[in-house]
Short mmCIF file of N, CA and C in Angstrom, two decimals:
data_model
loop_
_atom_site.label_atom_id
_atom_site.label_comp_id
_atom_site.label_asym_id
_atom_site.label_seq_id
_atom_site.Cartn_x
_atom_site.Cartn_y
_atom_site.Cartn_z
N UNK A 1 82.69 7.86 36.67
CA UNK A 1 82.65 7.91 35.23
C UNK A 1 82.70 6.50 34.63
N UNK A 2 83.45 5.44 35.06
CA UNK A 2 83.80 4.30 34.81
C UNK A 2 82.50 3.61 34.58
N UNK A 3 81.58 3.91 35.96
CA UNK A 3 80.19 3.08 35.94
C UNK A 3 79.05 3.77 35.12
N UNK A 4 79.23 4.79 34.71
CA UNK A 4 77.98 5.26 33.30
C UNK A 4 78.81 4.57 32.02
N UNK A 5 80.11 4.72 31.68
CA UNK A 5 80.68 3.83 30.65
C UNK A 5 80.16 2.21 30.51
N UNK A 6 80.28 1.59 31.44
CA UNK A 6 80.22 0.02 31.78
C UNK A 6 78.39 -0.01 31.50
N UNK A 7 77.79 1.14 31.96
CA UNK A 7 76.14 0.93 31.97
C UNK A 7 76.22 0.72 30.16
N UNK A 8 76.28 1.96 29.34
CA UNK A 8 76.39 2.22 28.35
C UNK A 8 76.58 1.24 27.19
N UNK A 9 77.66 0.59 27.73
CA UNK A 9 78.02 -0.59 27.14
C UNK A 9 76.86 -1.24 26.92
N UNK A 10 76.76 -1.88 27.94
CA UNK A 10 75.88 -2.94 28.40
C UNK A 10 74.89 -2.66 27.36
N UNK A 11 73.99 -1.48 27.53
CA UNK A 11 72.78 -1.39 26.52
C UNK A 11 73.20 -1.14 25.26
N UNK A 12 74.31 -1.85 24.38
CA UNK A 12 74.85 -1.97 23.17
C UNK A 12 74.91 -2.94 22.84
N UNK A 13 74.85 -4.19 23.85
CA UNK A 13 74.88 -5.34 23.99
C UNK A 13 74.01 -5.78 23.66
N UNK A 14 73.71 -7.03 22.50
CA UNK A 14 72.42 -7.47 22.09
C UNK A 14 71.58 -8.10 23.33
N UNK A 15 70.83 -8.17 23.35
CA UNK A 15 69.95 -8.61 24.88
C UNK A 15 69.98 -10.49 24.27
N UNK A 16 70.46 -10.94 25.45
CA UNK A 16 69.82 -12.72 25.28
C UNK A 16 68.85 -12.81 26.81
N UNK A 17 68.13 -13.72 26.27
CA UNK A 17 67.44 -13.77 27.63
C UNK A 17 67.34 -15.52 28.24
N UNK A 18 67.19 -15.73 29.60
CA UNK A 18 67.08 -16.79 29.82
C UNK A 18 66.67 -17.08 31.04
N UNK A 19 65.03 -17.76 30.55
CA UNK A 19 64.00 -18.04 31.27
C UNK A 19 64.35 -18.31 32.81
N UNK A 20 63.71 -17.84 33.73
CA UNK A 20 63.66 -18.00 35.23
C UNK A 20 62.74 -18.42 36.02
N UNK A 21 61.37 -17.90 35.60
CA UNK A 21 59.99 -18.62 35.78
C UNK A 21 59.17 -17.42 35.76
N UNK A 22 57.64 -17.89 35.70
CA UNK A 22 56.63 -17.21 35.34
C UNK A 22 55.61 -17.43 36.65
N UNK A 23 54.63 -16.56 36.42
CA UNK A 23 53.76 -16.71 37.40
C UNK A 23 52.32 -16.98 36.68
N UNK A 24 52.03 -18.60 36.34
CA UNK A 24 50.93 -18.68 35.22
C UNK A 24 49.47 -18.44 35.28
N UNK A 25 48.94 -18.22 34.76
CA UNK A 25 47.19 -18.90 34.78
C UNK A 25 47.11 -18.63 33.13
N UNK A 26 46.44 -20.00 32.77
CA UNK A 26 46.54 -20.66 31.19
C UNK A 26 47.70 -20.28 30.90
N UNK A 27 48.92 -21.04 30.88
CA UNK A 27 49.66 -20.84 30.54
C UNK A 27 50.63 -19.57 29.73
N UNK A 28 49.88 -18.71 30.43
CA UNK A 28 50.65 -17.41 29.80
C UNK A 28 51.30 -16.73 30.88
N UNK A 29 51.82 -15.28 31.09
CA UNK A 29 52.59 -14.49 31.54
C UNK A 29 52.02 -14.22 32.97
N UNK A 30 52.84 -13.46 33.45
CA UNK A 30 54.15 -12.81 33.77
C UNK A 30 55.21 -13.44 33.93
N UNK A 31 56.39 -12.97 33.02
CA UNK A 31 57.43 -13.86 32.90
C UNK A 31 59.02 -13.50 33.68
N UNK A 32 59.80 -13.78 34.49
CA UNK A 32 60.80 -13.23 34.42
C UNK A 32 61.62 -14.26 33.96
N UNK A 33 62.84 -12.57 33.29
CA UNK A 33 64.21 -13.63 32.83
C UNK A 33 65.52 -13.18 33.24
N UNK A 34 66.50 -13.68 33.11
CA UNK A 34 68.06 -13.21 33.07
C UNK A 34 68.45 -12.48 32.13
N UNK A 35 69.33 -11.79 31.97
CA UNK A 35 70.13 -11.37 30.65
C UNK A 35 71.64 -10.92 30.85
N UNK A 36 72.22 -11.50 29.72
CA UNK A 36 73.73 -11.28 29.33
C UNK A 36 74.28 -9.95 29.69
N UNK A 37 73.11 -8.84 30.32
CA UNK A 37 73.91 -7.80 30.56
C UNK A 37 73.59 -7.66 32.28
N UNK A 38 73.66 -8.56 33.16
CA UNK A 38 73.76 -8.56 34.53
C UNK A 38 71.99 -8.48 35.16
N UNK A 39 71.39 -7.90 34.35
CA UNK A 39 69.65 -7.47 34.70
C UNK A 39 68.80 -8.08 34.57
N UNK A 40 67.56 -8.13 35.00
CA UNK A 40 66.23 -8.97 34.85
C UNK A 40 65.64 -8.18 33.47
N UNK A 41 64.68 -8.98 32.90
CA UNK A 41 63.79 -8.45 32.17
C UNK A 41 62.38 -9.04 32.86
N UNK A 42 61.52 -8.25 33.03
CA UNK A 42 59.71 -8.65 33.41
C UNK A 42 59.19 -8.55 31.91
N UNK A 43 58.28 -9.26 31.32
CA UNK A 43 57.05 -9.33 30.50
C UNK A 43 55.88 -9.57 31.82
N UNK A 44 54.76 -8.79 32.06
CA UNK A 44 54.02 -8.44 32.76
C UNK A 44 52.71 -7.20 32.13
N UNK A 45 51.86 -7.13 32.77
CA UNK A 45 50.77 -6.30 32.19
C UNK A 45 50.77 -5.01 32.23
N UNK A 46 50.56 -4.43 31.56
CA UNK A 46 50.80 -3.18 30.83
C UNK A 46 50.36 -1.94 32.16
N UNK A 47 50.94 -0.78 32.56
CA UNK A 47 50.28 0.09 33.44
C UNK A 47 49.77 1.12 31.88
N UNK A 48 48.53 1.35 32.50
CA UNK A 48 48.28 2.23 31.69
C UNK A 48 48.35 3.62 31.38
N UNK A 49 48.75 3.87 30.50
CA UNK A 49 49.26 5.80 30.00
C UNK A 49 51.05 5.70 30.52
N UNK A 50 51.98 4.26 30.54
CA UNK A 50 52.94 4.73 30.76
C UNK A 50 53.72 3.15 30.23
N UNK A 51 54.43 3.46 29.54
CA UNK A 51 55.33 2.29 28.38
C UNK A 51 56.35 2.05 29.61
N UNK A 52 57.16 2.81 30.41
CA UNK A 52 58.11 2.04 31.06
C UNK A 52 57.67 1.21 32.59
N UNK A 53 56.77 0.68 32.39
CA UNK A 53 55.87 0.20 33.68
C UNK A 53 55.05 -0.98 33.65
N UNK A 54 55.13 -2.33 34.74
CA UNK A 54 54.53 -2.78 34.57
C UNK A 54 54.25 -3.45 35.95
N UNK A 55 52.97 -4.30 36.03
CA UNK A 55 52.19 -4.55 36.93
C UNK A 55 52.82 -6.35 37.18
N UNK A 56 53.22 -6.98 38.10
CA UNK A 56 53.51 -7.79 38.34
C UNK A 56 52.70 -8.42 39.26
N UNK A 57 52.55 -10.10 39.62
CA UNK A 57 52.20 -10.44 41.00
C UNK A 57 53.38 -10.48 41.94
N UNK A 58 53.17 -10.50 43.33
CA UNK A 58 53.80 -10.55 44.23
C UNK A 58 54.81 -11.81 44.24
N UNK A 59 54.46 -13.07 43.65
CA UNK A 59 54.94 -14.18 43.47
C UNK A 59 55.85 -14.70 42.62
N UNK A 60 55.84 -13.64 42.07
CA UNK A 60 56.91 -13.70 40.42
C UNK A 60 58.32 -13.35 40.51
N UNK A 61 58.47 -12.81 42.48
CA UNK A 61 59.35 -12.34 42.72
C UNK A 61 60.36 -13.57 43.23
N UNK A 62 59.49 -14.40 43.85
CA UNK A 62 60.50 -15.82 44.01
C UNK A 62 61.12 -16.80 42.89
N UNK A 63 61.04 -16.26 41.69
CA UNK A 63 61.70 -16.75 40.49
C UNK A 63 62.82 -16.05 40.38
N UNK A 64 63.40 -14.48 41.22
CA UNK A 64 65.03 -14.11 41.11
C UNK A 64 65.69 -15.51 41.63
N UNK A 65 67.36 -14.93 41.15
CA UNK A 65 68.33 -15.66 41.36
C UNK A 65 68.34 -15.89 42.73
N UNK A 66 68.83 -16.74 43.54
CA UNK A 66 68.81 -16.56 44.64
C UNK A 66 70.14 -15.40 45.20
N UNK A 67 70.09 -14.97 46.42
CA UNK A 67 70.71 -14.14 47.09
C UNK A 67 70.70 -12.38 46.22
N UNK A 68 69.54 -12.44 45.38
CA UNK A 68 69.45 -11.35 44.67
C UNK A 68 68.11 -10.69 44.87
N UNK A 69 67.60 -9.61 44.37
CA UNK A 69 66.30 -9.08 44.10
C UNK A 69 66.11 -8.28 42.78
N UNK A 70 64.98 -7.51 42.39
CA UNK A 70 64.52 -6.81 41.40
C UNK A 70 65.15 -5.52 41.54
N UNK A 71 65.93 -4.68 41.16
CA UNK A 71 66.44 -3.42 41.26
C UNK A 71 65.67 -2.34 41.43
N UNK A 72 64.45 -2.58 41.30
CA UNK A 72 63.90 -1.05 41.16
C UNK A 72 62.78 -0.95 42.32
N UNK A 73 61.69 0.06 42.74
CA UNK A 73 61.13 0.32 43.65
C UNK A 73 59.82 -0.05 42.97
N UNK A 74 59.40 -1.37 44.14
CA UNK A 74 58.25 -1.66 44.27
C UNK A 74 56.96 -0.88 44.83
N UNK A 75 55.71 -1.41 43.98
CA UNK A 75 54.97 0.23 44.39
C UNK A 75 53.66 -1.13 44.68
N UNK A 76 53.24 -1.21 45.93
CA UNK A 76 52.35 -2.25 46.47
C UNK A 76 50.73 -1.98 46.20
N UNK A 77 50.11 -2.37 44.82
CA UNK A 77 48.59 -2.00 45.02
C UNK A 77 48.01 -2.26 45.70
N UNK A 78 47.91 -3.35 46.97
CA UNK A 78 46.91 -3.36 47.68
C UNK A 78 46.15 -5.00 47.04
N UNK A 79 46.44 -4.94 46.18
CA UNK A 79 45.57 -6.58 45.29
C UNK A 79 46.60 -7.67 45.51
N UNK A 80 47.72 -8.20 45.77
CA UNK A 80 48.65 -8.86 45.54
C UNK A 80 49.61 -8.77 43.99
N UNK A 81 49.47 -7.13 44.02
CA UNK A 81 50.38 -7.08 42.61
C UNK A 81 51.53 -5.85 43.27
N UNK A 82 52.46 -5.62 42.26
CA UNK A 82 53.26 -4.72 42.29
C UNK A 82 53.48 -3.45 41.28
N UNK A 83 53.57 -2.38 41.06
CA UNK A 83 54.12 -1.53 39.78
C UNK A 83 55.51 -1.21 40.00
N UNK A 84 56.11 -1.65 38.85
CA UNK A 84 57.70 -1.09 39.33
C UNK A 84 57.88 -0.43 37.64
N UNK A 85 58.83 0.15 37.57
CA UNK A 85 59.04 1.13 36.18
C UNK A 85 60.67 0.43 35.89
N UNK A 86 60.60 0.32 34.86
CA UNK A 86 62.21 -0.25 34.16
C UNK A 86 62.32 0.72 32.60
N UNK A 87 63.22 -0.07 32.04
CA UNK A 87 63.30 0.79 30.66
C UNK A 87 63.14 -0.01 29.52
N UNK A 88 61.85 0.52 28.89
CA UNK A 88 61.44 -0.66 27.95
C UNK A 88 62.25 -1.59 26.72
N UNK A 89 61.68 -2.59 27.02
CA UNK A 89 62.95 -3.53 26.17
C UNK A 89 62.17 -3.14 24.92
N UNK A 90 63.33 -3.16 23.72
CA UNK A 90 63.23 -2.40 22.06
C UNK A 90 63.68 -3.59 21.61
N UNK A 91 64.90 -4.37 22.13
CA UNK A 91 65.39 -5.05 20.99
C UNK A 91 64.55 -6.09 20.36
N UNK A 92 64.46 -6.61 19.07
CA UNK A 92 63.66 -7.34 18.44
C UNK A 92 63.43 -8.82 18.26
N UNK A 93 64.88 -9.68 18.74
CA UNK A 93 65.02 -10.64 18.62
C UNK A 93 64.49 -11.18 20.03
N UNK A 94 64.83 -10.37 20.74
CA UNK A 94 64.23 -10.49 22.85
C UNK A 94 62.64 -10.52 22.55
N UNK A 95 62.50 -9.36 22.26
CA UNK A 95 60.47 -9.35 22.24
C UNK A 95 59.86 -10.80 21.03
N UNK A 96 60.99 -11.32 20.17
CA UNK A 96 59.91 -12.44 19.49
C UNK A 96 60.29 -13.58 20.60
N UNK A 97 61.89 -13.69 21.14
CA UNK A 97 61.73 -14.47 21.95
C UNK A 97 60.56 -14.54 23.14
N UNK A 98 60.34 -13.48 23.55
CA UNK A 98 59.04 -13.57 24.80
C UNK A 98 57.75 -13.88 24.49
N UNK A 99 57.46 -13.47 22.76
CA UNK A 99 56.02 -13.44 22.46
C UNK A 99 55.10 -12.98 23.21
N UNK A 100 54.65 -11.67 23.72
CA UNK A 100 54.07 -11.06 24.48
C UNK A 100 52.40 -10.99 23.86
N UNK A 101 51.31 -11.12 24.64
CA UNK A 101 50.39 -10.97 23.99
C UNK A 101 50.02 -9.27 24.22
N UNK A 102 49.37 -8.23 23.37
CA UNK A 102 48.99 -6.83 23.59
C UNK A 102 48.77 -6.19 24.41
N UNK A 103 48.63 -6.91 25.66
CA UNK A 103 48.27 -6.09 26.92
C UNK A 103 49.17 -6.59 28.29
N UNK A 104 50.27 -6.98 27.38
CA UNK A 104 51.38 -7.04 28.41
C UNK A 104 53.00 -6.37 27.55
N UNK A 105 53.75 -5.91 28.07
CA UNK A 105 55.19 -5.03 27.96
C UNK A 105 56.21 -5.55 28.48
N UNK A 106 57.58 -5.28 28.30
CA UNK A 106 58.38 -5.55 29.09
C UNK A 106 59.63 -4.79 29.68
N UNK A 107 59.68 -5.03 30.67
CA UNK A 107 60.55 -3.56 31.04
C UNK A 107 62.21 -4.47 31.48
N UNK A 108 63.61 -3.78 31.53
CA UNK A 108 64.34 -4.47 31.93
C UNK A 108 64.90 -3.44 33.02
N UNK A 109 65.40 -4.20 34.19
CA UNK A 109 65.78 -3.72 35.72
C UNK A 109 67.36 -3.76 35.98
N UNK A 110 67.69 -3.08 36.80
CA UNK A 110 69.18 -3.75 37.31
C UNK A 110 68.62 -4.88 38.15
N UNK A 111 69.96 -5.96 38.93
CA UNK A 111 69.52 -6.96 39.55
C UNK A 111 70.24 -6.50 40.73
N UNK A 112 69.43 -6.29 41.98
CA UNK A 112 69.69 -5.90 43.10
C UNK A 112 70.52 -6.52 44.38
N UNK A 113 70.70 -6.55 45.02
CA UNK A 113 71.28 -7.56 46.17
C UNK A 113 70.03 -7.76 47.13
N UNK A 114 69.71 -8.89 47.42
CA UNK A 114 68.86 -9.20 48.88
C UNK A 114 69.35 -8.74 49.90
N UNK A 115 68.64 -8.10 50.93
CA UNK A 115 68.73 -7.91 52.23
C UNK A 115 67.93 -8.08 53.14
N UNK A 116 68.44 -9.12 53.93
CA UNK A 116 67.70 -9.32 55.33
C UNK A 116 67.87 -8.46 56.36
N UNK A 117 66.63 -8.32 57.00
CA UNK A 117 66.95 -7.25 57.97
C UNK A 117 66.59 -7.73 59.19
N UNK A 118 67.12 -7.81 60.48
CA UNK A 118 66.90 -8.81 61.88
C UNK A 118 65.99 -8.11 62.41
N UNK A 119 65.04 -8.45 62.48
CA UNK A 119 63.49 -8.00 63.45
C UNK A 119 64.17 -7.16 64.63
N UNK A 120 65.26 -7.57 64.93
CA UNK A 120 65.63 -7.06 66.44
C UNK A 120 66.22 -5.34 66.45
N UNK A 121 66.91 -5.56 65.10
CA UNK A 121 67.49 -4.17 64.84
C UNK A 121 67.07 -3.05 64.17
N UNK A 122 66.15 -3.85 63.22
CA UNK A 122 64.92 -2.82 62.19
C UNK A 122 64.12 -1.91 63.44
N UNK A 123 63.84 -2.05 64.83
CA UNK A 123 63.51 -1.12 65.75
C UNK A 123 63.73 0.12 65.86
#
């Protein structure tokens, strides 16, 4: 019960965000960031027919914190991108901070723990 309270919170919490790195071409998006409530936020390209989803490159993933990952389940297209689903960021002061252009969204994640796994034992 403690940990749906503490979630709850959290999304009451005004969102701040703070830049981690992007994965560019002309200087625009996919962006990841930090936020004051423990989670990533992605600005990334839009999946289509579905608001909590977005399409990432594979490379955008070496901008987490270190000893951390993206919380949610990566879905591998086959192109060097990813679809993962989060819950779309609303707040207003976050989305002017990102400046998103129309055909990109942003979803926010829990922040996961890394795990290595030893070639020897993954058998």
């Amino acid at each position: 019960m403690e940990e749906i309270t503490r979630n709850a919170m959290a999304e009451e919490q005004p969102l701040h965000l703070t830049f981690l790195g992007k994965n560019t071409q002309n200087g625009g998006s996919p962006t990841l960031f930090a936020t004051n409530r423990g989670t990533y936020v992605i600005q990334s390209w839009k999946v289509k027919g579905h608001h909590d989803r977005v399409e990432i490159p594979h490379r955008l993933l070496a901008h987490t914190r270190p000893g951390t990952s993206v919380g949610a389940a990566l879905e591998d297209t086959g192109r060097g991108t990813f679809i993962l689903s989060g819950t779309p960021v609303t707040d207003v002061e976050a989305l002017a901070q990102m400046n998103a252009p129309d055909h990109e969204t942003s979803v926010e994640v829990p922040v996961g723990q890394e795990i290595w796994v030893n070639a020897d034992t993954a058998r």
